[in-house]
Amino acid sequence: MVVDKYIDKAECERRGFVRESDGRFHKLNTLERYARDGWLDFGDNRYSALDRVSAGNRLGRDFYLAGIDSVCANDVRKVRVDGCGSYILSDKRLDARDRFNKAMQAVPYEFWPVVNLVCCEDKGIVHTVESKRQRLYFKHTQANFLCLGLDRLIQHYRKSVKNNY
């Protein structure tokens, strides 16, 4: 039995919801929360936190559309008539995979783990150190890597738009 409970404004904000100008609520993803908290202000001064958020969201959208994370097991209870499923991918999915692979190649290897974690998996930076000072240093370093990786993504996306026109 599920009981609907009212949550107050503080709990809503703690869970990552923000009220938009039209009165609707929107749940922020990890990248948007980092931008709100000021963790995307590192890196190249030519790009703003909004530029980094849009590039990261574009990468995450291509990751989702490509279906890279949609691996699932076969349901053995279902009757299989044809023997196996079709491995033909749609044009939309193939285009998204191509865009994702090209964007992935634009980000250097040392920045890719944190960019993948935040943009594609929508998870926060995880620290394993004990002291508060070390945690802050680790998060600052990872946020710097994230910003530098997103800067490379912005350059890639701007170059790809320029080449298409």
Coordinates of C-alpha atoms in Angstrom, one line a residue:
M1 CA 0.0 0.0 0.0
V2 CA 1.5 3.3 -1.1
V3 CA 0.6 6.4 0.9
D4 CA 1.0 9.7 -0.8
K5 CA 2.6 12.1 1.6
Y6 CA 3.0 15.8 1.2
I7 CA 6.6 17.0 1.0
D8 CA 7.6 20.5 1.9
K9 CA 9.6 23.0 -0.2
A10 CA 12.9 22.2 1.5
E11 CA 12.5 18.5 0.8
C12 CA 11.6 19.2 -2.8
E13 CA 14.8 21.3 -3.2
R14 CA 16.9 18.7 -1.5
R15 CA 15.7 16.1 -4.0
G16 CA 16.7 18.4 -6.8
F17 CA 13.4 19.9 -8.0
V18 CA 13.2 23.5 -9.0
R19 CA 10.2 25.6 -9.9
E20 CA 10.3 27.1 -13.4
S21 CA 8.9 30.5 -14.4
D22 CA 5.6 28.9 -15.5
G23 CA 5.0 27.2 -12.2
R24 CA 5.9 23.7 -13.2
F25 CA 8.6 21.7 -11.4
H26 CA 11.7 20.4 -13.1
K27 CA 14.2 17.8 -11.7
L28 CA 17.7 18.9 -12.3
N29 CA 20.2 16.3 -13.6
T30 CA 23.7 16.1 -12.1
L31 CA 25.2 18.4 -14.6
E32 CA 22.6 21.1 -14.0
R33 CA 23.1 20.8 -10.2
Y34 CA 26.8 21.2 -10.6
A35 CA 26.2 24.3 -12.8
R36 CA 23.8 25.7 -10.1
D37 CA 26.4 25.1 -7.4
G38 CA 29.2 26.8 -9.3
W39 CA 31.3 23.6 -10.1
L40 CA 31.3 24.3 -13.9
D41 CA 33.1 27.6 -13.8
F42 CA 36.5 26.2 -14.3
G43 CA 38.3 25.6 -17.6
D44 CA 38.4 27.9 -20.6
N45 CA 37.1 31.4 -20.0
R46 CA 35.5 31.5 -23.5
Y47 CA 32.8 29.1 -22.4
S48 CA 30.2 29.6 -19.7
A49 CA 28.6 27.1 -17.4
L50 CA 25.5 27.2 -19.7
D51 CA 27.6 26.2 -22.7
R52 CA 29.0 23.3 -20.7
V53 CA 25.6 22.2 -19.6
S54 CA 24.2 22.2 -23.2
A55 CA 27.2 20.3 -24.5
G56 CA 26.9 17.7 -21.7
N57 CA 23.2 17.3 -22.2
R58 CA 23.7 16.8 -25.9
L59 CA 26.2 14.1 -25.2
G60 CA 23.8 12.5 -22.7
R61 CA 20.9 12.7 -25.2
D62 CA 23.0 11.0 -27.9
F63 CA 24.1 8.3 -25.4
Y64 CA 20.4 7.7 -24.6
L65 CA 19.2 7.7 -28.3
A66 CA 22.1 5.4 -29.3
G67 CA 20.8 2.8 -26.9
I68 CA 24.2 1.9 -25.7
D69 CA 23.0 1.3 -22.1
S70 CA 19.9 -0.7 -23.1
V71 CA 21.3 -4.2 -22.6
C72 CA 18.8 -6.7 -21.3
A73 CA 18.3 -10.4 -20.9
N74 CA 15.9 -12.5 -22.9
D75 CA 12.7 -13.5 -21.2
V76 CA 12.8 -17.3 -21.3
R77 CA 9.1 -17.6 -20.5
K78 CA 8.2 -16.1 -23.9
V79 CA 7.8 -18.4 -26.8
R80 CA 10.4 -17.7 -29.5
V81 CA 9.2 -18.4 -33.0
D82 CA 11.9 -17.0 -35.2
G83 CA 14.9 -18.1 -33.2
C84 CA 16.5 -14.8 -32.6
G85 CA 15.8 -11.1 -32.6
S86 CA 16.5 -8.7 -35.3
Y87 CA 19.9 -6.9 -35.0
I88 CA 19.0 -4.2 -37.6
L89 CA 19.2 -0.8 -35.9
S90 CA 17.1 2.1 -37.0
D91 CA 18.7 5.1 -38.9
K92 CA 18.0 7.3 -35.9
R93 CA 19.8 5.0 -33.5
L94 CA 22.8 4.6 -36.0
D95 CA 23.0 8.4 -36.4
A96 CA 23.0 8.8 -32.6
R97 CA 25.8 6.2 -32.2
D98 CA 27.8 7.9 -34.8
R99 CA 27.4 11.3 -33.1
F100 CA 28.2 9.8 -29.7
N101 CA 31.3 8.0 -31.0
K102 CA 32.7 11.1 -32.6
A103 CA 32.0 13.2 -29.5
M104 CA 33.6 10.5 -27.3
Q105 CA 36.8 10.7 -29.5
A106 CA 36.9 14.5 -29.0
V107 CA 37.3 14.2 -25.2
P108 CA 40.8 13.2 -24.0
Y109 CA 41.2 9.9 -22.3
E110 CA 42.0 11.4 -18.9
F111 CA 38.8 13.5 -18.8
W112 CA 36.5 10.8 -20.2
P113 CA 35.7 8.9 -17.0
V114 CA 34.3 11.9 -15.2
V115 CA 32.5 13.2 -18.3
N116 CA 30.9 9.8 -18.8
L117 CA 29.9 9.5 -15.2
V118 CA 28.2 12.9 -15.0
C119 CA 26.8 13.3 -18.5
C120 CA 25.9 9.8 -19.6
E121 CA 25.2 8.0 -16.4
D122 CA 23.9 11.0 -14.6
K123 CA 25.8 10.2 -11.4
G124 CA 27.7 12.5 -9.1
I125 CA 31.4 12.5 -8.5
V126 CA 32.2 9.9 -5.9
H127 CA 35.1 10.4 -3.5
T128 CA 36.8 7.7 -1.5
V129 CA 39.0 9.8 0.7
E130 CA 38.4 10.4 4.4
S131 CA 39.4 13.9 5.3
K132 CA 37.3 16.9 4.4
R133 CA 40.2 18.7 2.9
Q134 CA 41.1 15.8 0.6
R135 CA 37.4 15.4 -0.4
L136 CA 37.2 19.0 -1.4
Y137 CA 40.5 18.8 -3.3
F138 CA 39.4 15.6 -5.1
K139 CA 36.0 17.2 -6.0
H140 CA 37.7 20.3 -7.2
T141 CA 40.1 18.3 -9.4
Q142 CA 37.3 16.2 -10.8
A143 CA 35.2 19.3 -11.5
N144 CA 38.2 20.8 -13.3
F145 CA 38.6 17.6 -15.4
L146 CA 34.8 17.7 -16.1
C147 CA 35.0 21.4 -17.3
L148 CA 38.0 20.7 -19.5
G149 CA 36.3 17.7 -21.0
L150 CA 33.2 19.7 -21.6
D151 CA 35.3 22.4 -23.2
R152 CA 36.5 19.8 -25.7
L153 CA 33.0 18.8 -26.4
I154 CA 31.9 22.4 -27.1
Q155 CA 34.8 22.7 -29.5
H156 CA 33.8 19.5 -31.2
Y157 CA 30.1 20.4 -31.5
R158 CA 31.0 23.9 -32.8
K159 CA 33.3 22.4 -35.4
S160 CA 30.8 19.8 -36.5
V161 CA 28.1 22.5 -36.9
K162 CA 30.5 24.6 -39.0
N163 CA 31.4 21.6 -41.2
N164 CA 27.7 20.8 -41.8
Y165 CA 26.9 24.3 -43.2

